[in-house]
JSON list of C-alpha atoms in Angstrom, two decimals:
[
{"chain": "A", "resi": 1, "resn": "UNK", "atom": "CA", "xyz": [94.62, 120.23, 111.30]},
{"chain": "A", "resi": 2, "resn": "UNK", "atom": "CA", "xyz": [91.16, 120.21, 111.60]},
{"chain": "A", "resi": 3, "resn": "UNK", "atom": "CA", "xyz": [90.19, 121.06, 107.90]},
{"chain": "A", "resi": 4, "resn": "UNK", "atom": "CA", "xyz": [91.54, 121.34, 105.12]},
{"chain": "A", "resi": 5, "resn": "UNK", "atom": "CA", "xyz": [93.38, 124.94, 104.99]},
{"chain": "A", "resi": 6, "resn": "UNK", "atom": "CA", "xyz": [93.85, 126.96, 101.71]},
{"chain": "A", "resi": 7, "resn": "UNK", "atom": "CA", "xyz": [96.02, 130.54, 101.72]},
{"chain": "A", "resi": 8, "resn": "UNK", "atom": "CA", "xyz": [95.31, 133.20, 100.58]},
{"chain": "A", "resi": 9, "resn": "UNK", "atom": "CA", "xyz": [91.27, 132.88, 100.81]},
{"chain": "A", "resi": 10, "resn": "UNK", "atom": "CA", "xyz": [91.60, 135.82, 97.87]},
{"chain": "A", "resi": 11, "resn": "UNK", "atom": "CA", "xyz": [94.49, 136.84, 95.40]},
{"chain": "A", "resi": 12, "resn": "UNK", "atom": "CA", "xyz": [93.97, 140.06, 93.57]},
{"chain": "A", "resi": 13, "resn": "UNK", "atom": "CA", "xyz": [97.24, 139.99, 91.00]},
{"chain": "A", "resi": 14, "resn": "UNK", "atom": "CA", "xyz": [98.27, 141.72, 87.55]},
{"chain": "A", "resi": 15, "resn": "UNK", "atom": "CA", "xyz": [98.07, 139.85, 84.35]},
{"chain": "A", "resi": 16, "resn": "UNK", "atom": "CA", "xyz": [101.75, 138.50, 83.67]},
{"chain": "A", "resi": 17, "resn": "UNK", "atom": "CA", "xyz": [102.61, 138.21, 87.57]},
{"chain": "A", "resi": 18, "resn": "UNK", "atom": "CA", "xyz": [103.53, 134.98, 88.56]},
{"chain": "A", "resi": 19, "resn": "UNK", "atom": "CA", "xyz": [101.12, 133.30, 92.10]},
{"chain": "A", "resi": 20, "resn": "UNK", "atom": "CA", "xyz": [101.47, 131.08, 94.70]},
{"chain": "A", "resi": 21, "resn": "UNK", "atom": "CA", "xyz": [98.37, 129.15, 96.11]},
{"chain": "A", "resi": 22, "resn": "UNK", "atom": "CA", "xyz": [98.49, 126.86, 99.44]},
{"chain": "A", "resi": 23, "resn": "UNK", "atom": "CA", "xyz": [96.95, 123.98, 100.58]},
{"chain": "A", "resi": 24, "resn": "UNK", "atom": "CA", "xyz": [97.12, 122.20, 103.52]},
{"chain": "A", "resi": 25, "resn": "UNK", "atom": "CA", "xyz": [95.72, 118.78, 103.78]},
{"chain": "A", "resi": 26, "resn": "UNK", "atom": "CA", "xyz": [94.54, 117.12, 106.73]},
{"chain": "A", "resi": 27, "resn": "UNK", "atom": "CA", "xyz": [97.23, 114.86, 108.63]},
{"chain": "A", "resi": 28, "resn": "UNK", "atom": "CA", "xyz": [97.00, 111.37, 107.41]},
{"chain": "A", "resi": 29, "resn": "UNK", "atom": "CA", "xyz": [95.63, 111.84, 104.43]},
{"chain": "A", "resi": 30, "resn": "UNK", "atom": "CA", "xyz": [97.92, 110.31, 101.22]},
{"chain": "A", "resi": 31, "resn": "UNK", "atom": "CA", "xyz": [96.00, 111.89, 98.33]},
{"chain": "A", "resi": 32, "resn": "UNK", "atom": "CA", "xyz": [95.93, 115.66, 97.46]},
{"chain": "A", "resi": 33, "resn": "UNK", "atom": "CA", "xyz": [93.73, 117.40, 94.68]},
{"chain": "A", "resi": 34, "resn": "UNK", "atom": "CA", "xyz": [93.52, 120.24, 92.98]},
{"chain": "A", "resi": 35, "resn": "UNK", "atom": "CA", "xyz": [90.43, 121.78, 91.51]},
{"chain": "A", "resi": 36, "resn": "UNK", "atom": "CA", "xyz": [89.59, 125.02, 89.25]},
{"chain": "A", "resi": 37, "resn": "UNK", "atom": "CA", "xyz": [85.82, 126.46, 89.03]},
{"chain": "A", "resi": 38, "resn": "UNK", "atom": "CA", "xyz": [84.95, 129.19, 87.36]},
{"chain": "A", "resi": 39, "resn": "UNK", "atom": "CA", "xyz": [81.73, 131.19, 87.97]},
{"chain": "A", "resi": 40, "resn": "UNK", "atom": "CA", "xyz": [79.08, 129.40, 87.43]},
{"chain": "A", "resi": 41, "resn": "UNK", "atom": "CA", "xyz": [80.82, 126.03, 85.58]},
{"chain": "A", "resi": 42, "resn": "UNK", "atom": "CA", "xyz": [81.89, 122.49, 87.75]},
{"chain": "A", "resi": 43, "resn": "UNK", "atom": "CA", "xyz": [84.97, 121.49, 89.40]},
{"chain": "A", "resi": 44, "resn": "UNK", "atom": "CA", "xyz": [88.12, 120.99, 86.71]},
{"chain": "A", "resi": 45, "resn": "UNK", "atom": "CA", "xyz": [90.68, 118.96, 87.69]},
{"chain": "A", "resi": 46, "resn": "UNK", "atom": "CA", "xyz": [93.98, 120.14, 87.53]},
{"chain": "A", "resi": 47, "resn": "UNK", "atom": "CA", "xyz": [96.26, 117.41, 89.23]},
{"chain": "A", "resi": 48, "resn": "UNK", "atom": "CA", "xyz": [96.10, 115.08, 92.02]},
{"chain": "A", "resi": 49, "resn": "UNK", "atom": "CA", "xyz": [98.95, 113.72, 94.34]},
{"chain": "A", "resi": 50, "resn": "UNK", "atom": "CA", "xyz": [98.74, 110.28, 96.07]},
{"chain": "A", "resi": 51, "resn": "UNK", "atom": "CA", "xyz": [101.49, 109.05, 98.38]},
{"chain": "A", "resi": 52, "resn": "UNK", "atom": "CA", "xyz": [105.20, 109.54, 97.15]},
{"chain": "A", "resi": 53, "resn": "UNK", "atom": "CA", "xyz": [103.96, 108.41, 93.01]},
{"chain": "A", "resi": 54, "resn": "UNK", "atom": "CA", "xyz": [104.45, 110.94, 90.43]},
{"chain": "A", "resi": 55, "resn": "UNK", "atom": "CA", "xyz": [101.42, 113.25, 90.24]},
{"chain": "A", "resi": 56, "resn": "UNK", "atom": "CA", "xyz": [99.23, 112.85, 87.86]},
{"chain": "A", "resi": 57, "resn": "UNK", "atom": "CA", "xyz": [99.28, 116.36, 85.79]},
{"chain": "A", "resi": 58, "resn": "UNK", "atom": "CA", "xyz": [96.88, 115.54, 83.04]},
{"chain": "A", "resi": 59, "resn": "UNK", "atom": "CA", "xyz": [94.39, 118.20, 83.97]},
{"chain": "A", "resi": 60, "resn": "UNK", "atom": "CA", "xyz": [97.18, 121.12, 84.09]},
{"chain": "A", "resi": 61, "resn": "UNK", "atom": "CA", "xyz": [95.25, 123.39, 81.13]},
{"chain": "A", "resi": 62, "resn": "UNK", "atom": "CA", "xyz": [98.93, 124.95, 80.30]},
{"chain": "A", "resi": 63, "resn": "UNK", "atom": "CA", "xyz": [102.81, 124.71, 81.13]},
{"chain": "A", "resi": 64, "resn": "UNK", "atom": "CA", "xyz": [101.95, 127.71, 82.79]},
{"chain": "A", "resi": 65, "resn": "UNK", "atom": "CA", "xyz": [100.72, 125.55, 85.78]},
{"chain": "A", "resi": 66, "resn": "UNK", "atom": "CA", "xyz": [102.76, 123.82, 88.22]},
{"chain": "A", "resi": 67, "resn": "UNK", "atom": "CA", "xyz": [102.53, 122.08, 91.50]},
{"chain": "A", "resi": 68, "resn": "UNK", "atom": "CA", "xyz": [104.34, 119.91, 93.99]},
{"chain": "A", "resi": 69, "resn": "UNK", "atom": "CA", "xyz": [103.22, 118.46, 97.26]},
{"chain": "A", "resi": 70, "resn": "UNK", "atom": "CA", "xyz": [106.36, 118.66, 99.71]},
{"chain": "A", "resi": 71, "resn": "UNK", "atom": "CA", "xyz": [107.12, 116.00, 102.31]},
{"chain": "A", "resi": 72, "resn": "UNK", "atom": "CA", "xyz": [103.50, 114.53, 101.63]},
{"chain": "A", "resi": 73, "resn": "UNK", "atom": "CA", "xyz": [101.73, 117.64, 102.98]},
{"chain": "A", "resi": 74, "resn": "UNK", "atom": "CA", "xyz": [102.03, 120.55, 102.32]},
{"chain": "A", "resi": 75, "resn": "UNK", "atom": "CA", "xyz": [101.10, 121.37, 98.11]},
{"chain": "A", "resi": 76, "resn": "UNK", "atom": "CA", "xyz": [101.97, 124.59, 96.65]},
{"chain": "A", "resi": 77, "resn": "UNK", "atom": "CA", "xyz": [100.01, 125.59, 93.04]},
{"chain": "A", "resi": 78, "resn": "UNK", "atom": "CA", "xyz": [102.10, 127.79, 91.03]},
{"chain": "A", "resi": 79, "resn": "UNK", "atom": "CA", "xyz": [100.51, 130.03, 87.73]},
{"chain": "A", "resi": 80, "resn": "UNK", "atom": "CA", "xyz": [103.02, 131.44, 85.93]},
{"chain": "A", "resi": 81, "resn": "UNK", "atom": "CA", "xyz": [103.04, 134.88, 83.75]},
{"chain": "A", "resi": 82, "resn": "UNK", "atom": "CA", "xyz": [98.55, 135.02, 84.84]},
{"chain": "A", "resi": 83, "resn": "UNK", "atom": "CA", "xyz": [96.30, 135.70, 82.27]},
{"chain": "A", "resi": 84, "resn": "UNK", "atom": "CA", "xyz": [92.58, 136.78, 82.95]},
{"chain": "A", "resi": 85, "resn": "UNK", "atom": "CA", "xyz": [91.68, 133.36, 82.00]},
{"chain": "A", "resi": 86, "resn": "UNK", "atom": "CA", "xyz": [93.03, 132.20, 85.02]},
{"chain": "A", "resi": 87, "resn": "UNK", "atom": "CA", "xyz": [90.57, 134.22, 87.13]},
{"chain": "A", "resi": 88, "resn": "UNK", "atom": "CA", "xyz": [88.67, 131.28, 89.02]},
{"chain": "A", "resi": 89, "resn": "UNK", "atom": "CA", "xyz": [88.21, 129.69, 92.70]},
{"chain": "A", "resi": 90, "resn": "UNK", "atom": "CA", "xyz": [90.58, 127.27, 93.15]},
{"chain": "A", "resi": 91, "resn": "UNK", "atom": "CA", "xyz": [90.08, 124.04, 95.73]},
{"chain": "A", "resi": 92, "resn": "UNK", "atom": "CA", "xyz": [92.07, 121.64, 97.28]},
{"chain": "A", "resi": 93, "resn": "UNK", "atom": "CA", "xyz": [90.83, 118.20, 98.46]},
{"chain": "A", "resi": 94, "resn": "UNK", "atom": "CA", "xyz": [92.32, 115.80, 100.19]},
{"chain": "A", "resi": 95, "resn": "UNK", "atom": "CA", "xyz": [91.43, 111.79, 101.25]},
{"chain": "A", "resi": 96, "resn": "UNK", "atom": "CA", "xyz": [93.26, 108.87, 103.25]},
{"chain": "A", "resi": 97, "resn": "UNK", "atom": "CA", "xyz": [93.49, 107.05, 99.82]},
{"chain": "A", "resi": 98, "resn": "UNK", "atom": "CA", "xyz": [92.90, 107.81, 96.00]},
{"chain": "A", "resi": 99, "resn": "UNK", "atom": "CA", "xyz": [89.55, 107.44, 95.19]},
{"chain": "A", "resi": 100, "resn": "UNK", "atom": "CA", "xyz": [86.93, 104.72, 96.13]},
{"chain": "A", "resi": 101, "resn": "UNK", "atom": "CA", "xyz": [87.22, 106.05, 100.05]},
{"chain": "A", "resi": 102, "resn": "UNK", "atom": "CA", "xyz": [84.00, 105.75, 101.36]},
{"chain": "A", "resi": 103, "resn": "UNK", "atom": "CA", "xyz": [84.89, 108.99, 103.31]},
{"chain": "A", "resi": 104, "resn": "UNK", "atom": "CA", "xyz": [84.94, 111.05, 100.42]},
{"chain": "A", "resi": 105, "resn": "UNK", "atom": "CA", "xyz": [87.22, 113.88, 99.72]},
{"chain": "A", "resi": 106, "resn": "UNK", "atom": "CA", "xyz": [87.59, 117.28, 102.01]},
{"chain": "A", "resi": 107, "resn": "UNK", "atom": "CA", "xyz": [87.68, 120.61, 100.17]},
{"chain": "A", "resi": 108, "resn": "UNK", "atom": "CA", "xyz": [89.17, 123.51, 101.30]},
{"chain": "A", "resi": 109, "resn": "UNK", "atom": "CA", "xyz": [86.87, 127.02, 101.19]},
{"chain": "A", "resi": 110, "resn": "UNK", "atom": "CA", "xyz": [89.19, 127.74, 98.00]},
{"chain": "A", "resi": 111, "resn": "UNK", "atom": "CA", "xyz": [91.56, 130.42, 97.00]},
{"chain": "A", "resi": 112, "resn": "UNK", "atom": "CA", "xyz": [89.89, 133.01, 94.77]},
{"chain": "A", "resi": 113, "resn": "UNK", "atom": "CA", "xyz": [92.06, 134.83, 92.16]},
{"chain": "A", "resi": 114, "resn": "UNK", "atom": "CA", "xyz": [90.99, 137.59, 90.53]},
{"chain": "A", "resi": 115, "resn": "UNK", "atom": "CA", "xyz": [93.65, 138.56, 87.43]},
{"chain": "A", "resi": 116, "resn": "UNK", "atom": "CA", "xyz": [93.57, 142.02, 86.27]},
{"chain": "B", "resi": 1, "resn": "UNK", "atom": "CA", "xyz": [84.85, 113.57, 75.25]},
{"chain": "B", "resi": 2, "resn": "UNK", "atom": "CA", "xyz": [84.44, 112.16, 79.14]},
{"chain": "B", "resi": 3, "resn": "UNK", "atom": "CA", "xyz": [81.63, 113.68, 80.84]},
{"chain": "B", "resi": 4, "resn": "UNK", "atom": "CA", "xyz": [79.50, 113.84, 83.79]},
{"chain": "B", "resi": 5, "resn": "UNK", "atom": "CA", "xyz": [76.22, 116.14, 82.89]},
{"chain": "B", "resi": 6, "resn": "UNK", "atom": "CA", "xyz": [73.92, 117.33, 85.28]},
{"chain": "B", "resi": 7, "resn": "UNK", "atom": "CA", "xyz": [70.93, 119.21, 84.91]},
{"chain": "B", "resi": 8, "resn": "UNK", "atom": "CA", "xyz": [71.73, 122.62, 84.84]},
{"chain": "B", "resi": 9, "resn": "UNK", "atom": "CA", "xyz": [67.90, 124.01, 85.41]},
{"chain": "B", "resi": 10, "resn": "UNK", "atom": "CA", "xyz": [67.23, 124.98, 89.28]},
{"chain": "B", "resi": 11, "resn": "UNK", "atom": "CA", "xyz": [65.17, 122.16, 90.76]},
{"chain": "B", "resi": 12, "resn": "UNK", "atom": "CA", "xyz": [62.07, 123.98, 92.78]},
{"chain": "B", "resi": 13, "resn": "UNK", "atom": "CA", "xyz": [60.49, 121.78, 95.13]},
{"chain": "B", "resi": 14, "resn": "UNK", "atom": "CA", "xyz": [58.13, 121.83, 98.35]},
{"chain": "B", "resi": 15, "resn": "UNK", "atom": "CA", "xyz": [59.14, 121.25, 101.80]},
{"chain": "B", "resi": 16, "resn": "UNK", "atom": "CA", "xyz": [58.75, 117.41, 102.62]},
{"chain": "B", "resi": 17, "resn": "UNK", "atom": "CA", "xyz": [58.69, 115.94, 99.67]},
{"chain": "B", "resi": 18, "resn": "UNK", "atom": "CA", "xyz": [61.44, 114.18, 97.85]},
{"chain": "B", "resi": 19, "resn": "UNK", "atom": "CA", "xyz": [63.94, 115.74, 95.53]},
{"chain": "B", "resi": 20, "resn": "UNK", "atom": "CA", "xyz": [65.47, 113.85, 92.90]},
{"chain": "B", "resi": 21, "resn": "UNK", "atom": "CA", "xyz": [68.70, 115.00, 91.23]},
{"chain": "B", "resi": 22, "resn": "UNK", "atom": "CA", "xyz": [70.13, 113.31, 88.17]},
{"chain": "B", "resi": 23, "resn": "UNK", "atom": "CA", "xyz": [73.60, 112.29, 86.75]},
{"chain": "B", "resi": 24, "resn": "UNK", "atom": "CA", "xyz": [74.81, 110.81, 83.78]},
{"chain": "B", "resi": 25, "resn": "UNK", "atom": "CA", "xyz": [78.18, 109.80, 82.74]},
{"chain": "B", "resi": 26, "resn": "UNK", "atom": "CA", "xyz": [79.33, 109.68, 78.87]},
{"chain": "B", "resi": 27, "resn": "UNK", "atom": "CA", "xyz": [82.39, 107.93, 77.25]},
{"chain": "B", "resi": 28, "resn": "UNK", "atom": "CA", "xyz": [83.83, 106.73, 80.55]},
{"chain": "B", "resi": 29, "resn": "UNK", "atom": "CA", "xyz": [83.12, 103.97, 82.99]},
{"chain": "B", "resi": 30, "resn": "UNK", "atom": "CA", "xyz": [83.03, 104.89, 86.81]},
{"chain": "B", "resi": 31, "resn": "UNK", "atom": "CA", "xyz": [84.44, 102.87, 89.10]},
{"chain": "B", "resi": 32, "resn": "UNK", "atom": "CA", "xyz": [82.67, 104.98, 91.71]},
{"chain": "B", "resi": 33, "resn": "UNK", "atom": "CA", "xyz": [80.36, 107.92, 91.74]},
{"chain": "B", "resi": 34, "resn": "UNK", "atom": "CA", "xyz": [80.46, 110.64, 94.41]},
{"chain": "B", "resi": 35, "resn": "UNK", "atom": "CA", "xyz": [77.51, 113.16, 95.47]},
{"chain": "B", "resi": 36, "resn": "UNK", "atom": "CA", "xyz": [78.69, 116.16, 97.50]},
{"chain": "B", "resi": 37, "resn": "UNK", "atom": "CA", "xyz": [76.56, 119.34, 98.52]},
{"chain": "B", "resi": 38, "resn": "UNK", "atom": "CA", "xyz": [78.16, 123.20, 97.72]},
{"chain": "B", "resi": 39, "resn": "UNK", "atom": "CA", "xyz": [76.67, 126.59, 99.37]},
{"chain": "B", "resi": 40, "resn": "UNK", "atom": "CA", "xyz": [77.90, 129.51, 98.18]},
{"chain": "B", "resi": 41, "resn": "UNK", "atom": "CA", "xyz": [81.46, 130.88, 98.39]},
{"chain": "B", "resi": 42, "resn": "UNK", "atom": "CA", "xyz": [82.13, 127.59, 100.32]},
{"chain": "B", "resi": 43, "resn": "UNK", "atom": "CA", "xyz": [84.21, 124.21, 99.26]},
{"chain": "B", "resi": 44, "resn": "UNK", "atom": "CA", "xyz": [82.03, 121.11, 98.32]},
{"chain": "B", "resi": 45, "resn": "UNK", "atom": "CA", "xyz": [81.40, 118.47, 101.21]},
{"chain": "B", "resi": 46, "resn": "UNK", "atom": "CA", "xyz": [81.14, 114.96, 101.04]},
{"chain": "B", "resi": 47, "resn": "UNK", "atom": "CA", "xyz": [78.15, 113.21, 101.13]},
{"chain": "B", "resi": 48, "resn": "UNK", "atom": "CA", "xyz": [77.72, 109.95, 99.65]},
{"chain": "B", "resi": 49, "resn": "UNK", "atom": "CA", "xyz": [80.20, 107.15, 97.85]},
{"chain": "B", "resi": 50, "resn": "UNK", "atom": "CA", "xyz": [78.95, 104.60, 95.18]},
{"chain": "B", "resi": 51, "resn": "UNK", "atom": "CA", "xyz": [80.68, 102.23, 93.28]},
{"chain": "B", "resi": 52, "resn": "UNK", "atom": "CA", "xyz": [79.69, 100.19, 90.25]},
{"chain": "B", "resi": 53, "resn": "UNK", "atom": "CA", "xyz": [78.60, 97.23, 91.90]},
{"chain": "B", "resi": 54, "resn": "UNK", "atom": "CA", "xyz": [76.27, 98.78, 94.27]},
{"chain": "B", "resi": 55, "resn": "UNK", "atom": "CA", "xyz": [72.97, 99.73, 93.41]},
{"chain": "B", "resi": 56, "resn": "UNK", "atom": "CA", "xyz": [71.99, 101.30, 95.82]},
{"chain": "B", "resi": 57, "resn": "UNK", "atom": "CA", "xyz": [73.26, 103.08, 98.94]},
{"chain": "B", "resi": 58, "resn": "UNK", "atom": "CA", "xyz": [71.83, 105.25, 102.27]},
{"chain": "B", "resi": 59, "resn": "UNK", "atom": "CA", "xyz": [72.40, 107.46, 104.51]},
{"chain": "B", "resi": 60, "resn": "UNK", "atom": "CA", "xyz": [70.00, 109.08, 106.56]},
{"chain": "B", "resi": 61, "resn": "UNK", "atom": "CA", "xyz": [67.44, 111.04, 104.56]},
{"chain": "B", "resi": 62, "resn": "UNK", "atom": "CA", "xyz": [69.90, 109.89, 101.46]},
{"chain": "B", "resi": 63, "resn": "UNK", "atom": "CA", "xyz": [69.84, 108.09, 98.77]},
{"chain": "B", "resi": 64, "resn": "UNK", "atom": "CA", "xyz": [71.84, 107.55, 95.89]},
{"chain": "B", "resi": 65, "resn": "UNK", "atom": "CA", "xyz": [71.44, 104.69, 92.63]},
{"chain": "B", "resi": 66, "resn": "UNK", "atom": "CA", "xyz": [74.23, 103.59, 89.97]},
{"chain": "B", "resi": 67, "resn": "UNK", "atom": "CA", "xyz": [72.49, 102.08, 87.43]},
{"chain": "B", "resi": 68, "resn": "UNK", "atom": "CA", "xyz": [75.44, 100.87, 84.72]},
{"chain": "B", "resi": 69, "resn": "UNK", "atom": "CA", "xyz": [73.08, 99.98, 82.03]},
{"chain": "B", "resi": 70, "resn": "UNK", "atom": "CA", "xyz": [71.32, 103.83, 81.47]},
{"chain": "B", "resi": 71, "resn": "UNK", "atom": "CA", "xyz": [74.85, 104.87, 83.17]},
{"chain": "B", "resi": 72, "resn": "UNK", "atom": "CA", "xyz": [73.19, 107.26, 85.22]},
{"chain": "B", "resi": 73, "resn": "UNK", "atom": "CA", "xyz": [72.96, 107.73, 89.53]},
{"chain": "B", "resi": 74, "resn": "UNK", "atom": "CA", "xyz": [70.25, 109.18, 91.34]},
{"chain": "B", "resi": 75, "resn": "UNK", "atom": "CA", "xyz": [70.39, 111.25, 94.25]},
{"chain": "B", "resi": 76, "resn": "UNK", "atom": "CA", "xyz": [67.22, 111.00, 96.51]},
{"chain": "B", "resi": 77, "resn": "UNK", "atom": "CA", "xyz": [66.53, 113.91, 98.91]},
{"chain": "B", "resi": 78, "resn": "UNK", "atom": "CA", "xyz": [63.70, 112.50, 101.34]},
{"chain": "B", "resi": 79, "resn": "UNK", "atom": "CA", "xyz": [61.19, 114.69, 103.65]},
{"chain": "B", "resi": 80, "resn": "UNK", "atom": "CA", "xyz": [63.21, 117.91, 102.02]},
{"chain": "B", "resi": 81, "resn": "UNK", "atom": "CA", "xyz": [63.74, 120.69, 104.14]},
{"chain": "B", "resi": 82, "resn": "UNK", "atom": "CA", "xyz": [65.16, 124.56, 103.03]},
{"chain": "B", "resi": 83, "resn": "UNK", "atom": "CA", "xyz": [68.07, 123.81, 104.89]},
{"chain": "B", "resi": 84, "resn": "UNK", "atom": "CA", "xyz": [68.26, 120.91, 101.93]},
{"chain": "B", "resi": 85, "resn": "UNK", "atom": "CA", "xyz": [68.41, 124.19, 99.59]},
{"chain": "B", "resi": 86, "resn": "UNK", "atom": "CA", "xyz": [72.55, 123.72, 97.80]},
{"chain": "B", "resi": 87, "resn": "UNK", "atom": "CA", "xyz": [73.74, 122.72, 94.84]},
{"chain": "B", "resi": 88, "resn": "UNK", "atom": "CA", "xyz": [74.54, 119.47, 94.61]},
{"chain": "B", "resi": 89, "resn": "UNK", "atom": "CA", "xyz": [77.49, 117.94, 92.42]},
{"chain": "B", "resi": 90, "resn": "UNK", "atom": "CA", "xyz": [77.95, 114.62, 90.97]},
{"chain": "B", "resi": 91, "resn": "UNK", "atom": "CA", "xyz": [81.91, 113.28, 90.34]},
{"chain": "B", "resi": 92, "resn": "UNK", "atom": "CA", "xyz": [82.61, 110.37, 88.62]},
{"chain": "B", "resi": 93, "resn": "UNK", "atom": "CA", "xyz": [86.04, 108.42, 89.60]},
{"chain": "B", "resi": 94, "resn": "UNK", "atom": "CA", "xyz": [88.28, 105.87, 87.68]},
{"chain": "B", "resi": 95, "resn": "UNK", "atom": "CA", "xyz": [91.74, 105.61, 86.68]},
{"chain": "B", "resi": 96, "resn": "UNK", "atom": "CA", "xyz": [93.13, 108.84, 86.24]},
{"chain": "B", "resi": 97, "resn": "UNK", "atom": "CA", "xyz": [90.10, 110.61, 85.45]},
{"chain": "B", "resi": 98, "resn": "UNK", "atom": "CA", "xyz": [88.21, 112.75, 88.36]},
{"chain": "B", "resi": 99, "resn": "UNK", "atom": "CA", "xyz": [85.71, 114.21, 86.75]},
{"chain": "B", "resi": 100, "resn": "UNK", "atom": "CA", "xyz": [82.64, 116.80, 88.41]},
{"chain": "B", "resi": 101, "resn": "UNK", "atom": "CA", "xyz": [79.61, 117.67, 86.98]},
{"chain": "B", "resi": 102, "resn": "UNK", "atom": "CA", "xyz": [78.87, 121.29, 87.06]},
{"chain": "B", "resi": 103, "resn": "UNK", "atom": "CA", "xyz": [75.91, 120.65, 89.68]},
{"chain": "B", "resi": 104, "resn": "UNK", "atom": "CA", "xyz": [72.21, 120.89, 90.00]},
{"chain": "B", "resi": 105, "resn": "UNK", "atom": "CA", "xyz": [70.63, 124.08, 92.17]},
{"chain": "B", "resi": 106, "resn": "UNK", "atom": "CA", "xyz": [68.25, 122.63, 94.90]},
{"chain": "B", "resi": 107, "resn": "UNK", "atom": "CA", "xyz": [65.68, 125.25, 96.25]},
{"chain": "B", "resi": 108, "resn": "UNK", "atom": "CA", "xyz": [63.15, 123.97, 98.62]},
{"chain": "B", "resi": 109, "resn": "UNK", "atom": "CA", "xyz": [60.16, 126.32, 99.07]},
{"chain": "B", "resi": 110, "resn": "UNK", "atom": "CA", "xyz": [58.79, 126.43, 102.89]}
]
């Protein structure tokens, strides 16, 4: 696609439900990200995908969090059993390669979740 | 701990003159430096790459430093313009570690 896509745009879900976020990258790009910002604070990282390696999860805040990229495209960002904490914007990115690209990464417009 | 720090105060400035937006990196080295620009309820965009041995890069009304030794980059906003008014986020790459500042507010008064 054009851009990078992100679904749903806004999640409204009860504490202890279990959510799905999307992201689709743009074609041809190898590396996916996954960002968290809360109101006000910077991007956290969460995890980042590059080609077919094993993602690098350091930035996962619990074992709550999850994610997998499938086929190369397509990432899914699971939070399990959401806690109010969780309430934040979250972003995708994605690049042709893993970092120095003098392209830069492309965000998505985020997926805000709201846990209640 | 790793950080990239930002100055969190707004940054008021005039219409055509330059804005200059600062970013220092702690306990890490950088193999690159990225500056992208946010608006609100929208995802960052791209605007400028850096890496460690460059000192200095441009792009248009754009400038951006990476100066190792005081570890900081500067961001250089020339001829500013309200349309200039964002805040503007600093990420420092290198192996596994993608870290963001949490951004500098730009307002540029007509």
């Amino acid at each position: 696609g054009a851009g990078v896509s992100q679904s749903p745009s806004n999640k409204v879900t009860e504490k202890g439900k279990d959510v799905e976020l999307r992201c689709d990258p743009i074609s041809g790009h190898t590396a996916l990200y996954w960002y968290r910002q809360s109101l006000g604070q910077g991007l956290e990282f969460l995890i980042y995908f590059q080609g077919n390696s094993a993602p690098d999860k350091s930035g996962l805040p619990s074992d709550r969090f999850s994610a997998e990229r499938t086929g190369g495209s397509v990432s899914t960002l699971t939070i399990q059993r959401t806690q109010q904490e969780d309430s934040a914007v979250y972003l995708c990115a994605s690049s042709f390669t893993l970092g120095q690209d003098d392209r830069g990464y492309t965000f998505g417009s985020g997926t805000r979740l709201t846990v209640v | 701990s790793q950080k990239i720090e930002q100055n969190s105060e707004a940054l008021n400035i005039q219409e055509g003159k330059t804005a200059t937006l600062t970013c220092n990196y702690t306990n890490y080295s950088p193999a690159y430096l990225q500056w992208y620009r946010q608006d609100p309820g929208r995802g960052p965009v791209f605007l400028l790459l850096i890496r460690e041995n460059e000192k200095e890069k441009r792009k248009e009304r754009l400038k951006v430093t990476f100066d190792t030794t005081l570890k900081q980059s500067l961001f250089h906003i020339t001829a500013s313009q309200p349309a200039d008014s964002a805040t503007y986020l600093c990420e420092g790459g290198a192996t596994n570690k993608l870290i963001f500042g949490t951004g500098t507010l730009l307002a540029v008064q007509p």
